[in-house]
PDB file of C-alpha atoms in Angstrom:
ATOM      1  CA  MET O1240      -4.710  23.738 -73.304  1.00 63.00           C
ATOM      2  CA  GLY O1241      -2.882  25.436 -70.201  1.00 68.00           C
ATOM      3  CA  ALA O1242      -3.308  23.699 -68.067  1.00 74.00           C
ATOM      4  CA  LEU O1243      -1.829  20.631 -70.316  1.00 69.00           C
ATOM      5  CA  VAL O1244       1.107  22.962 -70.910  1.00 69.00           C
ATOM      6  CA  ASP O1245       1.332  24.047 -66.968  1.00 69.00           C
ATOM      7  CA  PHE O1246       1.617  20.161 -66.051  1.00 67.00           C
ATOM      8  CA  ILE O1247       4.097  19.417 -68.725  1.00 71.00           C
ATOM      9  CA  THR O1248       6.199  22.608 -67.490  1.00 72.00           C
ATOM     10  CA  ALA O1249       5.791  21.829 -63.270  1.00 73.00           C
ATOM     11  CA  ASN O1250       6.931  18.297 -63.930  1.00 74.00           C
ATOM     12  CA  LYS O1251      10.140  19.078 -65.044  1.00 74.00           C
ATOM     13  CA  ILE O1252      12.599  15.689 -65.653  1.00 78.00           C
ATOM     14  CA  PRO O1253      15.771  16.038 -63.468  1.00 77.00           C
ATOM     15  CA  ILE O1254      18.413  15.622 -66.325  1.00 78.00           C
ATOM     16  CA  GLY O1255      20.682  17.991 -64.371  1.00 76.00           C
ATOM     17  CA  PRO O1256      20.313  16.654 -60.945  1.00 83.00           C
ATOM     18  CA  TRP O1257      20.716  13.110 -61.658  1.00 81.00           C
ATOM     19  CA  GLY O1258      23.715  13.828 -63.907  1.00 78.00           C
ATOM     20  CA  LYS O1259      25.029  15.575 -61.008  1.00 78.00           C
ATOM     21  CA  ALA O1260      24.477  12.259 -59.561  1.00 84.00           C
ATOM     22  CA  PHE O1261      25.899  10.198 -61.511  1.00 82.00           C
ATOM     23  CA  PHE O1262      29.160  12.183 -61.766  1.00 79.00           C
ATOM     24  CA  ALA O1263      29.326  12.404 -58.046  1.00 81.00           C
ATOM     25  CA  PHE O1264      29.482   8.840 -57.637  1.00 82.00           C
ATOM     26  CA  LEU O1265      32.173   8.257 -60.184  1.00 80.00           C
ATOM     27  CA  THR O1266      34.330  10.648 -58.213  1.00 81.00           C
ATOM     28  CA  THR O1267      33.680   9.331 -54.751  1.00 81.00           C
ATOM     29  CA  ASN O1268      34.431   6.344 -56.181  1.00 82.00           C
ATOM     30  CA  PHE O1269      36.544   6.112 -59.031  1.00 81.00           C
ATOM     31  CA  LYS O1270      38.759   9.122 -57.551  1.00 83.00           C
ATOM     32  CA  ALA O1271      42.295   7.229 -57.444  1.00 84.00           C
ATOM     33  CA  PHE O1272      41.776   6.239 -61.116  1.00 84.00           C
ATOM     34  CA  PHE O1273      41.174   9.609 -62.842  1.00 84.00           C
ATOM     35  CA  ASN O1274      43.716  10.451 -60.738  1.00 85.00           C
ATOM     36  CA  GLY O1275      46.104   8.012 -62.151  1.00 88.00           C
ATOM     37  CA  ILE O1276      45.097   8.606 -65.697  1.00 86.00           C
ATOM     38  CA  SER O1277      45.689  12.898 -65.340  1.00 86.00           C
ATOM     39  CA  ASP O1278      49.023  11.837 -63.889  1.00 86.00           C
ATOM     40  CA  GLY O1279      50.007   9.784 -66.517  1.00 89.00           C
ATOM     41  CA  LEU O1280      49.291  11.768 -69.470  1.00 88.00           C
ATOM     42  CA  THR O1281      50.455  15.162 -67.190  1.00 88.00           C
ATOM     43  CA  TRP O1282      54.005  13.744 -67.619  1.00 90.00           C
ATOM     44  CA  PHE O1283      53.720  12.219 -70.722  1.00 89.00           C
ATOM     45  CA  LEU O1284      53.051  15.175 -72.736  1.00 88.00           C
ATOM     46  CA  GLU O1285      55.350  17.329 -70.169  1.00 88.00           C
ATOM     47  CA  THR O1286      58.003  15.273 -70.751  1.00 91.00           C
ATOM     48  CA  LEU O1287      57.763  15.259 -74.415  1.00 90.00           C
ATOM     49  CA  THR O1288      57.648  19.092 -74.625  1.00 89.00           C
ATOM     50  CA  ASN O1289      60.219  19.456 -72.070  1.00 91.00           C
ATOM     51  CA  ILE O1290      62.812  17.370 -74.917  1.00 92.00           C
ATOM     52  CA  LEU O1291      61.923  19.146 -77.318  1.00 90.00           C
ATOM     53  CA  LEU O1292      62.552  22.245 -75.530  1.00 91.00           C
ATOM     54  CA  TRP O1293      66.103  21.340 -74.505  1.00 92.00           C
ATOM     55  CA  PHE O1294      66.818  21.349 -77.901  1.00 90.00           C
ATOM     56  CA  PRO O1295      68.026  24.464 -79.899  1.00 92.00           C
ATOM     57  CA  PRO O1296      64.708  26.164 -82.169  1.00 91.00           C
ATOM     58  CA  LEU O1297      67.293  26.738 -84.809  1.00 91.00           C
ATOM     59  CA  ILE O1298      67.932  23.193 -84.612  1.00 92.00           C
ATOM     60  CA  ILE O1299      64.420  21.889 -84.582  1.00 91.00           C
ATOM     61  CA  ILE O1300      63.692  24.540 -87.695  1.00 91.00           C
ATOM     62  CA  ILE O1301      65.982  22.852 -89.538  1.00 92.00           C
ATOM     63  CA  SER O1302      64.918  19.341 -89.015  1.00 91.00           C
ATOM     64  CA  VAL O1303      61.010  20.638 -89.650  1.00 90.00           C
ATOM     65  CA  VAL O1304      61.908  22.181 -93.396  1.00 91.00           C
ATOM     66  CA  ALA O1305      64.555  18.730 -93.889  1.00 91.00           C
ATOM     67  CA  LEU O1306      61.554  16.682 -93.546  1.00 86.00           C
ATOM     68  CA  ALA O1307      58.902  19.010 -95.116  1.00 85.00           C
ATOM     69  CA  TRP O1308      61.617  18.715 -98.270  1.00 86.00           C
ATOM     70  CA  TYR O1309      61.837  15.156 -98.258  1.00 83.00           C
ATOM     71  CA  LEU O1310      58.584  14.160 -97.893  1.00 76.00           C
ATOM     72  CA  GLN O1311      57.037  16.892-100.364  1.00 75.00           C
ATOM     73  CA  LYS O1312      60.162  17.624-102.639  1.00 76.00           C
ATOM     74  CA  SER O1313      59.066  21.070-102.736  1.00 78.00           C
ATOM     75  CA  TRP O1314      61.605  23.821-101.912  1.00 80.00           C
ATOM     76  CA  LYS O1315      58.686  26.638-102.243  1.00 84.00           C
ATOM     77  CA  LEU O1316      56.473  24.561 -99.052  1.00 84.00           C
ATOM     78  CA  ALA O1317      60.036  23.745 -97.124  1.00 87.00           C
ATOM     79  CA  LEU O1318      60.701  27.682 -97.183  1.00 90.00           C
ATOM     80  CA  GLY O1319      57.233  27.954 -96.094  1.00 89.00           C
ATOM     81  CA  VAL O1320      57.597  26.130 -93.232  1.00 89.00           C
ATOM     82  CA  GLY O1321      60.715  27.923 -92.310  1.00 90.00           C
ATOM     83  CA  LEU O1322      59.722  31.163 -92.231  1.00 92.00           C
ATOM     84  CA  GLY O1323      56.521  29.711 -90.988  1.00 91.00           C
ATOM     85  CA  LEU O1324      58.377  28.350 -88.042  1.00 92.00           C
ATOM     86  CA  LEU O1325      61.077  31.893 -87.796  1.00 92.00           C
ATOM     87  CA  PHE O1326      57.651  34.229 -87.497  1.00 91.00           C
ATOM     88  CA  ILE O1327      56.763  32.256 -84.555  1.00 91.00           C
ATOM     89  CA  LEU O1328      60.142  31.869 -82.965  1.00 90.00           C
ATOM     90  CA  ASN O1329      60.343  35.847 -83.886  1.00 90.00           C
ATOM     91  CA  GLN O1330      57.166  36.687 -81.777  1.00 88.00           C
ATOM     92  CA  GLY O1331      58.253  35.214 -78.467  1.00 86.00           C
ATOM     93  CA  LEU O1332      55.749  32.133 -79.193  1.00 88.00           C
ATOM     94  CA  TRP O1333      57.990  29.073 -79.778  1.00 89.00           C
ATOM     95  CA  LYS O1334      57.265  27.536 -75.658  1.00 90.00           C
ATOM     96  CA  GLY O1335      53.873  28.059 -77.052  1.00 88.00           C
ATOM     97  CA  MET O1336      54.112  26.818 -80.210  1.00 90.00           C
ATOM     98  CA  ILE O1337      55.832  23.253 -79.141  1.00 91.00           C
ATOM     99  CA  GLU O1338      53.579  22.699 -76.544  1.00 90.00           C
ATOM    100  CA  THR O1339      50.164  23.218 -78.526  1.00 90.00           C
ATOM    101  CA  ILE O1340      52.368  20.852 -81.051  1.00 90.00           C
ATOM    102  CA  VAL O1341      52.464  18.193 -78.690  1.00 90.00           C
ATOM    103  CA  LEU O1342      49.058  18.738 -77.322  1.00 89.00           C
ATOM    104  CA  VAL O1343      47.561  18.418 -80.876  1.00 90.00           C
ATOM    105  CA  VAL O1344      49.812  15.643 -82.693  1.00 89.00           C
ATOM    106  CA  SER O1345      48.619  13.640 -79.089  1.00 90.00           C
ATOM    107  CA  ALA O1346      45.566  13.965 -79.070  1.00 89.00           C
ATOM    108  CA  ALA O1347      45.761  13.504 -83.230  1.00 89.00           C
ATOM    109  CA  GLY O1348      47.738  10.788 -83.106  1.00 90.00           C
ATOM    110  CA  ALA O1349      44.597   9.364 -80.017  1.00 91.00           C
ATOM    111  CA  SER O1350      41.665  10.024 -82.404  1.00 91.00           C
ATOM    112  CA  MET O1351      42.999   7.844 -85.394  1.00 91.00           C
ATOM    113  CA  ALA O1352      43.803   5.868 -83.044  1.00 92.00           C
ATOM    114  CA  ILE O1353      40.904   5.204 -81.573  1.00 92.00           C
ATOM    115  CA  GLY O1354      38.478   6.341 -84.822  1.00 91.00           C
ATOM    116  CA  VAL O1355      39.858   4.398 -87.755  1.00 92.00           C
ATOM    117  CA  PRO O1356      38.799   1.381 -85.966  1.00 93.00           C
ATOM    118  CA  ILE O1357      35.985   2.215 -85.369  1.00 93.00           C
ATOM    119  CA  GLY O1358      35.187   3.246 -88.305  1.00 91.00           C
ATOM    120  CA  ILE O1359      36.513  -0.325 -89.763  1.00 92.00           C
ATOM    121  CA  TRP O1360      34.168  -1.834 -87.170  1.00 92.00           C
ATOM    122  CA  ALA O1361      31.026   0.347 -88.225  1.00 91.00           C
ATOM    123  CA  ALA O1362      31.780  -0.446 -91.913  1.00 90.00           C
ATOM    124  CA  HIS O1363      31.575  -3.864 -91.663  1.00 89.00           C
ATOM    125  CA  ASN O1364      28.535  -3.808 -89.410  1.00 89.00           C
ATOM    126  CA  PRO O1365      25.853  -1.112 -90.289  1.00 88.00           C
ATOM    127  CA  ARG O1366      23.511  -1.673 -86.698  1.00 91.00           C
ATOM    128  CA  VAL O1367      27.285  -0.477 -85.332  1.00 90.00           C
ATOM    129  CA  TYR O1368      27.066   2.367 -87.492  1.00 89.00           C
ATOM    130  CA  ARG O1369      23.427   2.845 -86.697  1.00 90.00           C
ATOM    131  CA  PHE O1370      24.448   2.929 -82.919  1.00 91.00           C
ATOM    132  CA  LEU O1371      27.223   5.100 -83.270  1.00 89.00           C
ATOM    133  CA  LEU O1372      25.815   7.967 -85.545  1.00 89.00           C
ATOM    134  CA  PRO O1373      23.523   9.418 -82.302  1.00 90.00           C
ATOM    135  CA  ILE O1374      27.183   9.430 -80.297  1.00 88.00           C
ATOM    136  CA  LEU O1375      29.033  10.970 -83.077  1.00 88.00           C
ATOM    137  CA  ASP O1376      26.289  14.181 -83.882  1.00 85.00           C
ATOM    138  CA  LEU O1377      25.971  14.276 -79.821  1.00 84.00           C
ATOM    139  CA  MET O1378      29.793  14.370 -79.732  1.00 82.00           C
ATOM    140  CA  GLN O1379      30.321  17.085 -82.313  1.00 79.00           C
ATOM    141  CA  THR O1380      27.143  19.215 -81.629  1.00 81.00           C
ATOM    142  CA  LEU O1381      26.904  19.447 -77.940  1.00 78.00           C
ATOM    143  CA  PRO O1382      28.105  22.693 -76.560  1.00 76.00           C
ATOM    144  CA  THR O1383      32.116  22.363 -75.908  1.00 74.00           C
ATOM    145  CA  PHE O1384      31.537  24.111 -72.540  1.00 74.00           C
ATOM    146  CA  VAL O1385      28.843  21.525 -71.430  1.00 77.00           C
ATOM    147  CA  TYR O1386      31.483  19.081 -71.207  1.00 74.00           C
ATOM    148  CA  LEU O1387      34.328  20.797 -69.552  1.00 80.00           C
ATOM    149  CA  ILE O1388      32.408  20.541 -66.919  1.00 80.00           C
ATOM    150  CA  PRO O1389      32.825  16.909 -66.081  1.00 82.00           C
ATOM    151  CA  ILE O1390      35.932  15.988 -67.785  1.00 84.00           C
ATOM    152  CA  ILE O1391      37.292  19.316 -64.650  1.00 83.00           C
ATOM    153  CA  ILE O1392      35.368  17.468 -61.669  1.00 83.00           C
ATOM    154  CA  MET O1393      36.914  13.795 -62.907  1.00 83.00           C
ATOM    155  CA  PHE O1394      40.389  15.141 -64.323  1.00 83.00           C
ATOM    156  CA  GLY O1395      40.828  18.659 -62.289  1.00 80.00           C
ATOM    157  CA  LEU O1396      42.745  20.991 -64.428  1.00 81.00           C
ATOM    158  CA  GLY O1397      45.948  21.216 -66.416  1.00 81.00           C
ATOM    159  CA  VAL O1398      46.591  19.270 -69.957  1.00 84.00           C
ATOM    160  CA  ALA O1399      45.337  16.273 -69.745  1.00 85.00           C
ATOM    161  CA  PRO O1400      41.760  17.299 -69.407  1.00 86.00           C
ATOM    162  CA  GLY O1401      42.684  19.464 -71.894  1.00 86.00           C
ATOM    163  CA  LEU O1402      43.869  16.187 -74.080  1.00 88.00           C
ATOM    164  CA  ILE O1403      40.807  14.581 -73.383  1.00 88.00           C
ATOM    165  CA  VAL O1404      38.471  17.094 -74.177  1.00 87.00           C
ATOM    166  CA  THR O1405      40.485  17.562 -77.628  1.00 88.00           C
ATOM    167  CA  VAL O1406      40.119  13.853 -78.334  1.00 89.00           C
ATOM    168  CA  ILE O1407      36.103  14.325 -77.854  1.00 87.00           C
ATOM    169  CA  PHE O1408      35.934  16.627 -80.060  1.00 87.00           C
ATOM    170  CA  ALA O1409      38.202  15.724 -82.777  1.00 88.00           C
ATOM    171  CA  ALA O1410      37.521  11.580 -82.206  1.00 89.00           C
ATOM    172  CA  PRO O1411      34.120  11.041 -84.879  1.00 91.00           C
ATOM    173  CA  ALA O1412      36.130  12.294 -87.945  1.00 90.00           C
ATOM    174  CA  PRO O1413      38.315   9.966 -88.422  1.00 91.00           C
ATOM    175  CA  ILE O1414      35.160   7.477 -87.572  1.00 92.00           C
ATOM    176  CA  ARG O1415      32.832   8.725 -90.283  1.00 91.00           C
ATOM    177  CA  LEU O1416      35.667   9.419 -92.753  1.00 91.00           C
ATOM    178  CA  THR O1417      37.101   5.760 -92.043  1.00 92.00           C
ATOM    179  CA  HIS O1418      33.453   4.371 -92.179  1.00 92.00           C
ATOM    180  CA  LEU O1419      32.933   7.071 -95.301  1.00 91.00           C
ATOM    181  CA  GLY O1420      36.101   5.875 -97.118  1.00 90.00           C
ATOM    182  CA  ILE O1421      35.375   1.600 -96.303  1.00 90.00           C
ATOM    183  CA  THR O1422      31.875   1.939 -97.683  1.00 89.00           C
ATOM    184  CA  SER O1423      33.063   3.302-100.605  1.00 88.00           C
ATOM    185  CA  VAL O1424      35.475   0.745-101.885  1.00 85.00           C
ATOM    186  CA  PRO O1425      34.238  -0.338-105.301  1.00 86.00           C
ATOM    187  CA  ARG O1426      32.406  -3.596-105.136  1.00 84.00           C
ATOM    188  CA  PRO O1427      34.313  -5.069-108.098  1.00 84.00           C
ATOM    189  CA  LEU O1428      37.425  -4.793-106.459  1.00 82.00           C
ATOM    190  CA  ILE O1429      36.108  -6.973-103.342  1.00 83.00           C
ATOM    191  CA  GLU O1430      34.712  -9.481-105.510  1.00 79.00           C
ATOM    192  CA  ALA O1431      38.165  -9.771-107.259  1.00 82.00           C
ATOM    193  CA  GLY O1432      39.582 -10.480-104.398  1.00 79.00           C
ATOM    194  CA  GLU O1433      37.433 -12.796-103.234  1.00 78.00           C
ATOM    195  CA  ALA O1434      37.308 -14.263-106.533  1.00 79.00           C
ATOM    196  CA  PHE O1435      40.996 -14.931-105.658  1.00 79.00           C
ATOM    197  CA  GLY O1436      40.168 -16.431-102.149  1.00 78.00           C
ATOM    198  CA  ALA O1437      41.120 -13.527-100.360  1.00 76.00           C
ATOM    199  CA  THR O1438      40.093 -14.170 -96.520  1.00 80.00           C
ATOM    200  CA  LYS O1439      38.617 -10.956 -94.690  1.00 81.00           C
ATOM    201  CA  GLN O1440      41.664  -9.405 -93.689  1.00 83.00           C
ATOM    202  CA  GLN O1441      43.463 -10.012 -96.865  1.00 81.00           C
ATOM    203  CA  LEU O1442      40.287  -7.916 -98.162  1.00 83.00           C
ATOM    204  CA  LEU O1443      40.914  -5.176 -95.747  1.00 83.00           C
ATOM    205  CA  TRP O1444      44.546  -4.382 -95.630  1.00 86.00           C
ATOM    206  CA  LYS O1445      45.263  -5.361 -99.607  1.00 84.00           C
ATOM    207  CA  VAL O1446      41.807  -4.308-100.981  1.00 84.00           C
ATOM    208  CA  GLU O1447      39.603  -1.627 -98.267  1.00 85.00           C
ATOM    209  CA  LEU O1448      41.916   0.106 -96.638  1.00 85.00           C
ATOM    210  CA  PRO O1449      44.526   0.784 -99.594  1.00 87.00           C
ATOM    211  CA  SER O1450      41.221   2.144-101.942  1.00 86.00           C
ATOM    212  CA  ALA O1451      39.855   4.323 -98.646  1.00 86.00           C
ATOM    213  CA  LEU O1452      43.559   6.046 -97.905  1.00 87.00           C
ATOM    214  CA  PRO O1453      43.336   9.458 -99.257  1.00 87.00           C
ATOM    215  CA  THR O1454      40.085   9.088 -97.711  1.00 88.00           C
ATOM    216  CA  ILE O1455      41.267   8.117 -93.554  1.00 88.00           C
ATOM    217  CA  MET O1456      44.346  10.817 -94.456  1.00 86.00           C
ATOM    218  CA  ALA O1457      41.461  13.348 -94.734  1.00 85.00           C
ATOM    219  CA  GLY O1458      40.325  12.614 -91.498  1.00 85.00           C
ATOM    220  CA  LEU O1459      43.359  13.110 -89.783  1.00 86.00           C
ATOM    221  CA  THR O1460      43.832  16.415 -91.650  1.00 86.00           C
ATOM    222  CA  GLN O1461      40.129  17.266 -89.809  1.00 86.00           C
ATOM    223  CA  CYS O1462      41.467  15.641 -87.020  1.00 88.00           C
ATOM    224  CA  ILE O1463      44.102  18.283 -86.371  1.00 87.00           C
ATOM    225  CA  MET O1464      42.308  20.927 -87.596  1.00 86.00           C
ATOM    226  CA  LEU O1465      39.617  19.831 -85.229  1.00 86.00           C
ATOM    227  CA  SER O1466      42.323  19.631 -82.461  1.00 85.00           C
ATOM    228  CA  LEU O1467      43.983  23.109 -83.323  1.00 85.00           C
ATOM    229  CA  SER O1468      40.477  24.768 -82.859  1.00 82.00           C
ATOM    230  CA  MET O1469      40.094  23.300 -79.306  1.00 81.00           C
ATOM    231  CA  VAL O1470      43.742  24.785 -78.433  1.00 76.00           C
ATOM    232  CA  VAL O1471      41.607  27.971 -76.707  1.00 75.00           C
ATOM    233  CA  ILE O1472      39.311  25.896 -75.266  1.00 80.00           C
ATOM    234  CA  SER O1473      41.900  24.009 -73.717  1.00 81.00           C
ATOM    235  CA  ALA O1474      43.957  26.725 -72.114  1.00 82.00           C
ATOM    236  CA  LEU O1475      40.390  27.829 -70.192  1.00 81.00           C
ATOM    237  CA  ILE O1476      40.790  24.079 -68.385  1.00 81.00           C
ATOM    238  CA  GLY O1477      44.895  24.945 -67.758  1.00 77.00           C
ATOM    239  CA  ALA O1478      46.230  23.627 -70.446  1.00 78.00           C
ATOM    240  CA  ASN O1479      49.498  25.830 -71.851  1.00 80.00           C
ATOM    241  CA  GLY O1480      50.343  26.386 -75.171  1.00 82.00           C
ATOM    242  CA  LEU O1481      49.064  28.771 -78.008  1.00 83.00           C
ATOM    243  CA  GLY O1482      45.799  29.563 -76.798  1.00 81.00           C
ATOM    244  CA  SER O1483      47.208  30.961 -72.841  1.00 83.00           C
ATOM    245  CA  PRO O1484      47.924  34.432 -74.848  1.00 85.00           C
ATOM    246  CA  VAL O1485      44.749  34.684 -76.553  1.00 84.00           C
ATOM    247  CA  VAL O1486      42.934  34.162 -72.896  1.00 82.00           C
ATOM    248  CA  ARG O1487      44.875  36.663 -71.328  1.00 83.00           C
ATOM    249  CA  ALA O1488      44.726  39.059 -74.201  1.00 84.00           C
ATOM    250  CA  LEU O1489      40.927  38.917 -74.209  1.00 81.00           C
ATOM    251  CA  ASN O1490      40.904  39.094 -70.263  1.00 83.00           C
ATOM    252  CA  SER O1491      42.768  42.227 -70.736  1.00 83.00           C
ATOM    253  CA  LEU O1492      41.666  43.884 -74.162  1.00 80.00           C
ATOM    254  CA  ASN O1493      44.925  43.072 -75.592  1.00 82.00           C
ATOM    255  CA  ILE O1494      44.675  43.795 -79.013  1.00 85.00           C
ATOM    256  CA  PRO O1495      48.265  43.267 -80.004  1.00 86.00           C
ATOM    257  CA  LEU O1496      49.087  40.302 -78.309  1.00 84.00           C
ATOM    258  CA  GLY O1497      45.647  38.065 -79.599  1.00 84.00           C
ATOM    259  CA  ILE O1498      46.468  39.181 -82.973  1.00 88.00           C
ATOM    260  CA  GLU O1499      50.177  37.480 -82.332  1.00 87.00           C
ATOM    261  CA  ALA O1500      49.317  34.568 -80.548  1.00 86.00           C
ATOM    262  CA  GLY O1501      46.060  34.162 -83.372  1.00 86.00           C
ATOM    263  CA  LEU O1502      48.644  34.383 -86.561  1.00 89.00           C
ATOM    264  CA  ALA O1503      50.376  32.246 -84.954  1.00 89.00           C
ATOM    265  CA  ILE O1504      47.900  29.514 -84.454  1.00 88.00           C
ATOM    266  CA  VAL O1505      47.005  29.895 -88.255  1.00 88.00           C
ATOM    267  CA  VAL O1506      50.389  29.463 -89.354  1.00 89.00           C
ATOM    268  CA  LEU O1507      50.918  26.392 -87.048  1.00 88.00           C
ATOM    269  CA  ALA O1508      47.668  24.765 -88.778  1.00 86.00           C
ATOM    270  CA  ILE O1509      49.254  25.892 -92.041  1.00 87.00           C
ATOM    271  CA  ILE O1510      52.401  24.013 -91.645  1.00 88.00           C
ATOM    272  CA  LEU O1511      51.025  20.721 -89.969  1.00 85.00           C
ATOM    273  CA  ASP O1512      47.908  20.769 -92.530  1.00 81.00           C
ATOM    274  CA  ARG O1513      50.673  21.041 -95.661  1.00 81.00           C
ATOM    275  CA  MET O1514      52.733  18.194 -94.038  1.00 79.00           C
ATOM    276  CA  CYS O1515      49.724  16.076 -93.727  1.00 74.00           C
ATOM    277  CA  LYS O1516      48.720  15.939 -97.180  1.00 71.00           C
ATOM    278  CA  VAL O1517      52.176  14.990 -97.846  1.00 44.00           C
ATOM    279  CA  THR O1518      51.045  11.310 -96.558  1.00 42.00           C
ATOM    280  CA  THR O1519      48.291  11.514 -99.788  1.00 41.00           C
ATOM    281  CA  GLY O1520      50.409  12.074-102.301  1.00 40.00           C
ATOM    282  CA  ALA O1521      49.049  15.666-102.803  1.00 39.00           C
ATOM    283  CA  LYS O1522      51.418  18.418-104.115  1.00 41.00           C
ATOM    284  CA  SER O1523      51.482  21.743-102.322  1.00 37.00           C
TER     285      SER O1523
END
């Protein structure tokens, strides 16, 4: 028995060297491609951030408060949003908040754009979902720092790799919840649509998606929360935002800075969560 164990341990499968060779091949042969993606994403995110920072903070706060009231018709929500944004401004974290919002909204939008169509496809094709299931499990359970290494190798440091890492981490949520929503549509609704001669496309747009919309919107909320949970991780690879002061506080054991930045992230998460629930018809 001991000889068998010795044989197994002495003949290690070179997974690590194979992975290193694979990423070395990618960076050697597709460096210009990866640089182009990185530069394009960086330009987009930085441009959007600069546009938002150009407006006076109070103008943005008033606009967001008005939007919150318009969507929710709740003065309590509008008041809470205004107080939360004023708190972040008071703590001197306005620029970091804008950078974080740009990153989170971009990542959530990209995740939904990827996840919803894939979830619909998987819901209509069980073989596709069985193929995707282990990939989704890998994306959600693989430690973040593990896939930070190849992402940094391919895309370098900065906000672009932060966005890519966030999308990888958040995309499984809309895929799973879209699949759940579509497969949970009551069969009588489908049969009624078919009885009226609806095509597959009409069934999708007029029956399945409206019925699955609450579940799909729950996927959006999950996307935003997962993206916010990656703020600090993204800061470690050069993405600015509210994660940067958290990292500085950790490195210097600066308790006040860590508390301020942590509370700002919590406030932003609550604001975004309540604003997203508006679209599902939920009332705060």
